[in-house]
Amino acid sequence: MQQSTKKPKVVGYWFNEKKCQKFGVAELKAECESRGIKLVKIDLSIPIEEQGPFDLLLHKLTALFAQARSQDPKAQAAIKMFESYIGKHPECFVMDPLPSVHRLLLRNQTYDLLQQCFKNDDLVFTPTYVQVFERNIHENRKLLTSANVTFPVVCKPVTAGGGVEAHEMAVVFNETGIEECVLPCVAQSFINHGAVLYKLFVLGPVWFVVVRPSLKNFYAGVDGFFGINKLKEQATVFFNSSNVSKADSESPLTRLDPEDMNGTIPSADPAVFNRIVTTLREALQMDLLGIDVVVDSSSGKYGIIDVNAFPSYDSVPNLMSHLVDLIVSHLHLSTPDQATDRISGVQEGQPHGAGPHQPQEDSGVDTG
């Protein structure tokens, strides 16, 4: 029998060293090879043209984008090289489009998009927000009022990627507290959510939900015993959002106060998560997304508080198999199990722990 001389499909990838170590590139390469796909790491020190041709580019350029915004010449050159290659090779599929990835780099742009996408949705919203530039109490009060931002607020760096500093945040209870934060920042109304965070990990049409610890409930300074408003006296709470929401987090900030213990822990409807995923994939034309969602303890509505490109996918089972399924679908190769819209429950967690999620039989949940 004559052997096939068909060339294998070639996927070029670029992650920084941290992403390479955490993501398990060796496992990805083995999975690709088992499907007849060649995985090649892109070297940014030489032109991409000399390393191809590539049928698909897989990238995590968030940190490079952040460095380029800070006028780093090497990062700017690398981004320009990627853009040039993509422009010259429209036949090469890109996961994901650079303009969409860049949009998610800036939190104010992300929240603008979320507001537009869900403005007619009765259950899904993004908490009110405004960008703060100056340490001027009177001007900031006007800004917050005009944007309907209410205390307490979470002050977040404008840039959502690029390093540890992107996760350094603060819960602020008054205008004076904003002056303690690194400016400019995005000030967003804090939504009480029972210390439960739902992380949606999207891999094209397949997505997973992981339940993680989150910040406890905070209130606008009313003393429950005496009814005295202590808002102006409350100290700013500084935290790292990545550390607080780790699966094994033991931060006291995730422990509900006694008066909140008897409240109902927010539950979530997978159908609403599916709507969020579908809407954002369509708006951004992206496959690799991380979406952070909280359920408002008072209203039961779903607040989207962050969206990230190419997240960690921590706790997602069979990650490389799902990722290569997605790559195969874009390369127009046959795959044993063509992906369809599926909801995959990974964990059902409490603020201090997580266990296996047992989905309802009729939920359409794929736990593979």
Short mmCIF file of C-alpha atoms in Angstrom, two decimals:
data_model
loop_
_atom_site.label_atom_id
_atom_site.label_comp_id
_atom_site.label_asym_id
_atom_site.label_seq_id
_atom_site.Cartn_x
_atom_site.Cartn_y
_atom_site.Cartn_z
CA MET A 1 0.00 0.00 0.00
CA GLN A 2 1.31 3.42 -0.93
CA GLN A 3 2.08 5.55 2.11
CA SER A 4 0.42 8.94 2.42
CA THR A 5 2.71 11.86 1.65
CA LYS A 6 0.28 14.40 3.09
CA LYS A 7 2.14 16.94 5.21
CA PRO A 8 1.15 17.21 8.87
CA LYS A 9 -0.60 20.35 10.02
CA VAL A 10 1.73 22.70 11.87
CA VAL A 11 0.69 24.70 14.93
CA GLY A 12 2.99 27.49 16.07
CA TYR A 13 2.67 28.54 19.68
CA TRP A 14 4.07 31.24 21.91
CA PHE A 15 3.67 31.47 25.68
CA ASN A 16 6.01 33.16 28.09
CA GLU A 17 8.13 30.90 30.31
CA LYS A 18 5.72 31.10 33.24
CA LYS A 19 2.81 29.97 31.07
CA CYS A 20 4.92 27.19 29.53
CA GLN A 21 5.80 25.80 32.96
CA LYS A 22 2.28 25.99 34.40
CA PHE A 23 0.43 24.87 31.29
CA GLY A 24 2.25 21.61 30.57
CA VAL A 25 3.50 22.14 27.03
CA ALA A 26 5.05 18.65 26.87
CA GLU A 27 1.60 17.12 27.39
CA LEU A 28 0.12 19.41 24.74
CA LYS A 29 2.85 18.43 22.28
CA ALA A 30 2.25 14.71 22.91
CA GLU A 31 -1.49 15.13 22.39
CA CYS A 32 -0.90 17.03 19.16
CA GLU A 33 1.51 14.39 17.87
CA SER A 34 -1.03 11.67 18.60
CA ARG A 35 -3.41 13.50 16.25
CA GLY A 36 -0.84 14.00 13.51
CA ILE A 37 -0.21 17.67 14.36
CA LYS A 38 3.26 19.18 14.67
CA LEU A 39 3.62 21.69 17.53
CA VAL A 40 6.40 24.26 17.09
CA LYS A 41 7.47 26.88 19.62
CA ILE A 42 7.89 30.31 18.04
CA ASP A 43 11.20 32.06 18.68
CA LEU A 44 10.65 35.81 18.95
CA SER A 45 14.33 36.54 18.32
CA ILE A 46 13.98 35.66 14.63
CA PRO A 47 11.26 36.47 12.05
CA ILE A 48 8.19 34.24 12.25
CA GLU A 49 8.30 33.91 8.46
CA GLU A 50 11.51 31.87 8.80
CA GLN A 51 9.85 29.43 11.22
CA GLY A 52 6.67 28.60 9.33
CA PRO A 53 4.53 28.18 7.46
CA PHE A 54 1.93 27.63 10.18
CA ASP A 55 -1.62 26.41 9.78
CA LEU A 56 -2.63 27.77 13.21
CA LEU A 57 -1.15 30.14 15.77
CA LEU A 58 -1.82 29.47 19.46
CA HIS A 59 -0.72 32.27 21.74
CA LYS A 60 -0.82 33.90 25.14
CA LEU A 61 0.30 37.45 24.33
CA THR A 62 -1.36 39.24 27.25
CA ALA A 63 1.90 39.97 29.08
CA LEU A 64 3.57 41.15 25.86
CA PHE A 65 0.65 43.48 25.17
CA ALA A 66 0.99 44.91 28.68
CA GLN A 67 4.75 45.42 28.22
CA ALA A 68 4.18 47.02 24.81
CA ARG A 69 1.73 49.47 26.42
CA SER A 70 4.55 50.38 28.81
CA GLN A 71 6.72 51.25 25.80
CA ASP A 72 8.94 48.17 26.04
CA PRO A 73 10.68 48.13 22.63
CA LYS A 74 11.18 44.34 22.53
CA ALA A 75 7.53 43.68 23.33
CA GLN A 76 6.42 46.24 20.76
CA ALA A 77 8.60 44.58 18.12
CA ALA A 78 7.22 41.14 19.01
CA ILE A 79 3.60 42.30 18.73
CA LYS A 80 4.36 44.00 15.42
CA MET A 81 5.97 40.78 14.14
CA PHE A 82 2.87 38.75 15.07
CA GLU A 83 0.57 41.28 13.44
CA SER A 84 2.70 41.33 10.30
CA TYR A 85 2.70 37.53 9.96
CA ILE A 86 -1.06 37.33 10.49
CA GLY A 87 -1.64 40.08 7.94
CA LYS A 88 0.45 38.27 5.33
CA HIS A 89 -1.10 34.87 6.03
CA PRO A 90 -4.89 35.10 6.18
CA GLU A 91 -5.02 31.32 5.67
CA CYS A 92 -3.45 30.83 9.12
CA PHE A 93 -6.06 30.50 11.87
CA VAL A 94 -5.29 32.52 15.02
CA MET A 95 -6.37 31.49 18.52
CA ASP A 96 -7.35 34.12 19.42
CA PRO A 97 -7.74 37.36 17.37
CA LEU A 98 -5.24 39.95 18.60
CA PRO A 99 -7.70 42.90 18.68
CA SER A 100 -10.04 40.96 20.99
CA VAL A 101 -7.19 39.88 23.26
CA HIS A 102 -6.00 43.48 23.43
CA ARG A 103 -9.50 44.68 24.30
CA LEU A 104 -9.61 42.35 27.30
CA LEU A 105 -6.29 43.75 28.49
CA LEU A 106 -8.00 46.94 29.67
CA ARG A 107 -10.69 46.47 32.30
CA ASN A 108 -12.64 49.60 31.40
CA GLN A 109 -12.90 48.37 27.79
CA THR A 110 -13.95 44.93 28.99
CA TYR A 111 -16.69 46.40 31.18
CA ASP A 112 -17.86 48.65 28.35
CA LEU A 113 -18.25 45.52 26.21
CA LEU A 114 -20.06 43.62 28.96
CA GLN A 115 -22.47 46.49 29.50
CA GLN A 116 -23.27 46.58 25.80
CA CYS A 117 -23.63 42.79 25.47
CA PHE A 118 -26.02 42.35 28.39
CA LYS A 119 -27.90 45.64 28.46
CA ASN A 120 -31.17 43.88 27.58
CA ASP A 121 -30.62 40.83 29.79
CA ASP A 122 -32.78 40.72 32.91
CA LEU A 123 -30.45 38.36 34.78
CA VAL A 124 -26.91 39.19 33.67
CA PHE A 125 -25.05 42.44 34.34
CA THR A 126 -21.68 43.92 35.09
CA PRO A 127 -21.48 45.99 38.30
CA THR A 128 -21.33 49.75 37.76
CA TYR A 129 -17.82 51.12 37.31
CA VAL A 130 -15.80 54.21 36.45
CA GLN A 131 -12.16 54.95 35.75
CA VAL A 132 -10.52 57.16 38.39
CA PHE A 133 -7.48 59.23 37.46
CA GLU A 134 -6.81 61.72 40.27
CA ARG A 135 -6.57 61.98 44.05
CA ASN A 136 -9.29 64.59 44.24
CA ILE A 137 -12.07 63.69 46.65
CA HIS A 138 -14.61 66.14 45.20
CA GLU A 139 -13.98 65.15 41.58
CA ASN A 140 -14.03 61.46 42.44
CA ARG A 141 -17.33 61.87 44.26
CA LYS A 142 -18.79 63.39 41.09
CA LEU A 143 -17.34 60.62 38.94
CA LEU A 144 -18.75 57.85 41.12
CA THR A 145 -22.14 59.49 41.43
CA SER A 146 -22.49 60.08 37.69
CA ALA A 147 -21.61 56.42 36.99
CA ASN A 148 -23.94 55.18 39.76
CA VAL A 149 -21.02 53.53 41.54
CA THR A 150 -21.80 52.90 45.20
CA PHE A 151 -19.63 52.10 48.20
CA PRO A 152 -18.09 49.77 49.01
CA VAL A 153 -16.16 49.62 45.72
CA VAL A 154 -13.40 47.40 44.42
CA CYS A 155 -10.50 49.38 42.98
CA LYS A 156 -8.72 47.37 40.27
CA PRO A 157 -5.73 48.12 38.04
CA VAL A 158 -6.79 49.29 34.59
CA THR A 159 -4.53 46.69 32.98
CA ALA A 160 -5.86 43.18 33.51
CA GLY A 161 -2.77 41.23 32.46
CA GLY A 162 0.98 41.34 32.56
CA GLY A 163 1.93 40.27 36.05
CA VAL A 164 1.12 40.03 39.74
CA GLU A 165 0.22 43.72 39.90
CA ALA A 166 -2.85 43.09 37.73
CA HIS A 167 -4.37 41.18 40.67
CA GLU A 168 -3.56 43.72 43.39
CA MET A 169 -6.90 45.23 44.38
CA ALA A 170 -8.65 46.97 47.26
CA VAL A 171 -12.12 47.13 48.78
CA VAL A 172 -12.69 50.80 49.50
CA PHE A 173 -15.44 52.22 51.70
CA ASN A 174 -15.17 55.96 51.07
CA GLU A 175 -13.67 58.60 48.76
CA THR A 176 -10.64 58.98 51.02
CA GLY A 177 -9.81 55.32 50.57
CA ILE A 178 -9.51 55.75 46.81
CA GLU A 179 -6.54 58.03 47.43
CA GLU A 180 -4.68 55.04 48.91
CA CYS A 181 -4.95 53.07 45.66
CA VAL A 182 -2.59 53.09 42.70
CA LEU A 183 -4.06 55.41 40.09
CA PRO A 184 -5.43 55.33 37.50
CA CYS A 185 -7.73 52.49 38.51
CA VAL A 186 -11.19 51.16 37.76
CA ALA A 187 -13.58 51.59 40.69
CA GLN A 188 -16.42 49.06 40.55
CA SER A 189 -19.37 48.65 42.90
CA PHE A 190 -18.85 45.64 45.16
CA ILE A 191 -21.59 43.03 44.95
CA ASN A 192 -22.22 40.81 47.96
CA HIS A 193 -22.17 37.21 46.73
CA GLY A 194 -21.77 34.95 49.74
CA ALA A 195 -18.01 34.46 49.19
CA VAL A 196 -18.65 32.22 46.17
CA LEU A 197 -16.99 32.79 42.79
CA TYR A 198 -17.91 30.88 39.64
CA LYS A 199 -15.02 30.62 37.18
CA LEU A 200 -16.12 29.69 33.67
CA PHE A 201 -13.32 28.17 31.61
CA VAL A 202 -14.14 28.27 27.90
CA LEU A 203 -12.56 26.04 25.25
CA GLY A 204 -14.52 26.94 22.14
CA PRO A 205 -18.01 25.40 22.34
CA VAL A 206 -17.06 23.40 25.45
CA TRP A 207 -16.94 25.09 28.83
CA PHE A 208 -16.41 24.18 32.45
CA VAL A 209 -17.42 25.78 35.72
CA VAL A 210 -15.18 25.70 38.78
CA VAL A 211 -16.42 27.01 42.11
CA ARG A 212 -13.86 28.97 44.11
CA PRO A 213 -13.65 30.98 47.34
CA SER A 214 -14.20 34.70 47.03
CA LEU A 215 -14.44 37.81 49.17
CA LYS A 216 -16.91 37.76 52.03
CA ASN A 217 -19.81 40.20 52.14
CA PHE A 218 -19.00 43.85 52.84
CA TYR A 219 -21.50 46.52 53.79
CA ALA A 220 -21.62 50.28 53.68
CA GLY A 221 -20.59 50.72 57.29
CA VAL A 222 -23.84 50.28 59.19
CA ASP A 223 -23.32 48.88 62.68
CA GLY A 224 -25.97 46.19 63.16
CA PHE A 225 -26.24 46.77 66.91
CA PHE A 226 -26.49 50.53 67.07
CA GLY A 227 -27.42 51.51 63.50
CA ILE A 228 -24.48 53.90 63.40
CA ASN A 229 -23.04 54.56 59.96
CA LYS A 230 -19.29 54.00 60.24
CA LEU A 231 -18.58 54.17 56.51
CA LYS A 232 -16.08 57.00 56.86
CA GLU A 233 -14.16 55.09 59.51
CA GLN A 234 -13.76 51.79 57.68
CA ALA A 235 -10.22 50.95 56.63
CA THR A 236 -9.41 49.97 53.06
CA VAL A 237 -8.98 46.21 52.55
CA PHE A 238 -6.07 45.36 50.24
CA PHE A 239 -5.94 41.90 48.65
CA ASN A 240 -4.58 39.87 45.75
CA SER A 241 -7.52 38.46 43.82
CA SER A 242 -5.55 35.46 42.56
CA ASN A 243 -4.54 34.42 46.07
CA VAL A 244 -7.98 34.97 47.58
CA SER A 245 -9.67 32.78 44.96
CA LYS A 246 -7.25 29.86 44.93
CA ALA A 247 -8.91 26.48 45.47
CA ASP A 248 -7.03 26.01 48.77
CA SER A 249 -7.30 29.62 49.91
CA GLU A 250 -7.42 30.09 53.68
CA SER A 251 -7.64 33.86 53.58
CA PRO A 252 -9.78 35.33 56.37
CA LEU A 253 -11.27 37.56 53.68
CA THR A 254 -13.19 34.55 52.34
CA ARG A 255 -14.81 33.70 55.70
CA LEU A 256 -18.35 34.96 56.03
CA ASP A 257 -19.12 36.99 59.13
CA PRO A 258 -21.43 35.29 61.68
CA GLU A 259 -24.41 37.41 60.66
CA ASP A 260 -24.02 36.18 57.07
CA MET A 261 -23.65 32.49 57.95
CA ASN A 262 -27.40 31.87 58.04
CA GLY A 263 -27.99 33.41 54.66
CA THR A 264 -28.60 31.35 51.55
CA ILE A 265 -25.42 30.68 49.58
CA PRO A 266 -26.06 31.81 46.00
CA SER A 267 -26.81 29.00 43.59
CA ALA A 268 -26.40 29.17 39.85
CA ASP A 269 -28.28 28.07 36.74
CA PRO A 270 -26.06 26.40 34.08
CA ALA A 271 -28.38 27.74 31.37
CA VAL A 272 -27.48 31.31 32.37
CA PHE A 273 -23.77 30.45 32.33
CA ASN A 274 -24.25 29.00 28.85
CA ARG A 275 -25.87 32.26 27.74
CA ILE A 276 -22.95 34.25 29.12
CA VAL A 277 -20.41 32.04 27.35
CA THR A 278 -22.27 32.07 24.03
CA THR A 279 -22.79 35.83 24.07
CA LEU A 280 -19.15 36.64 24.84
CA ARG A 281 -17.73 34.14 22.36
CA GLU A 282 -19.87 35.72 19.65
CA ALA A 283 -18.99 39.28 20.65
CA LEU A 284 -15.24 38.64 20.89
CA GLN A 285 -14.89 35.86 18.30
CA MET A 286 -12.69 34.06 20.80
CA ASP A 287 -12.30 30.43 21.87
CA LEU A 288 -10.06 30.64 24.93
CA LEU A 289 -11.74 32.60 27.70
CA GLY A 290 -11.93 32.78 31.48
CA ILE A 291 -15.07 34.46 32.84
CA ASP A 292 -15.55 35.28 36.53
CA VAL A 293 -19.15 35.41 37.68
CA VAL A 294 -20.80 36.09 41.05
CA VAL A 295 -24.44 35.72 42.00
CA ASP A 296 -25.83 38.77 43.80
CA SER A 297 -26.96 37.68 47.28
CA SER A 298 -29.84 40.16 47.21
CA SER A 299 -31.22 39.94 43.67
CA GLY A 300 -30.01 36.54 42.46
CA LYS A 301 -28.68 38.19 39.31
CA TYR A 302 -25.40 37.19 37.67
CA GLY A 303 -22.61 39.76 37.83
CA ILE A 304 -19.66 39.36 35.47
CA ILE A 305 -16.65 40.84 37.24
CA ASP A 306 -13.77 39.81 34.98
CA VAL A 307 -12.99 38.28 31.58
CA ASN A 308 -9.53 36.98 30.64
CA ALA A 309 -7.91 35.66 27.50
CA PHE A 310 -6.40 32.14 27.65
CA PRO A 311 -6.82 31.53 31.41
CA SER A 312 -5.07 28.89 33.53
CA TYR A 313 -7.77 26.21 33.11
CA ASP A 314 -6.82 25.04 36.59
CA SER A 315 -8.92 21.99 37.63
CA VAL A 316 -10.29 21.40 34.13
CA PRO A 317 -10.15 17.62 33.45
CA ASN A 318 -8.69 16.26 30.21
CA LEU A 319 -7.60 19.77 29.28
CA MET A 320 -5.18 18.87 26.51
CA SER A 321 -7.67 16.54 24.87
CA HIS A 322 -10.30 19.27 24.80
CA LEU A 323 -7.81 21.88 23.57
CA VAL A 324 -6.55 19.68 20.75
CA ASP A 325 -10.15 18.81 19.82
CA LEU A 326 -10.63 22.55 19.35
CA ILE A 327 -7.42 22.91 17.33
CA VAL A 328 -8.46 19.96 15.15
CA SER A 329 -11.85 21.54 14.49
CA HIS A 330 -10.18 24.74 13.25
CA LEU A 331 -7.73 22.78 11.11
CA HIS A 332 -10.69 21.00 9.48
CA LEU A 333 -9.38 17.59 10.48
CA SER A 334 -11.59 14.71 11.54
CA THR A 335 -12.01 14.19 15.25
CA PRO A 336 -13.48 11.17 17.04
CA ASP A 337 -15.98 13.28 18.94
CA GLN A 338 -16.94 16.51 17.20
CA ALA A 339 -17.41 19.20 19.82
CA THR A 340 -20.89 20.51 20.45
CA ASP A 341 -22.12 23.01 23.00
CA ARG A 342 -21.62 21.22 26.29
CA ILE A 343 -21.63 22.28 29.91
CA SER A 344 -18.96 20.58 31.99
CA GLY A 345 -19.22 20.73 35.77
CA VAL A 346 -15.77 20.39 37.31
CA GLN A 347 -16.31 21.21 40.94
CA GLU A 348 -19.05 22.32 43.23
CA GLY A 349 -17.27 24.28 45.91
CA GLN A 350 -17.94 25.99 49.19
CA PRO A 351 -15.97 29.08 50.24
CA HIS A 352 -13.44 26.84 52.02
CA GLY A 353 -13.32 23.73 49.90
CA ALA A 354 -14.45 21.91 46.79
CA GLY A 355 -15.65 18.46 45.92
CA PRO A 356 -16.73 16.59 42.80
CA HIS A 357 -19.75 18.09 41.12
CA GLN A 358 -22.62 15.68 40.55
CA PRO A 359 -24.78 17.20 37.79
CA GLN A 360 -28.48 16.60 37.39
CA GLU A 361 -29.21 13.77 34.99
CA ASP A 362 -31.03 16.03 32.56
CA SER A 363 -28.59 18.92 32.69
CA GLY A 364 -26.54 18.00 29.63
CA VAL A 365 -23.40 18.21 31.72
CA ASP A 366 -20.31 16.43 30.40
CA THR A 367 -17.90 15.57 33.18
CA GLY A 368 -15.32 13.96 30.88
#
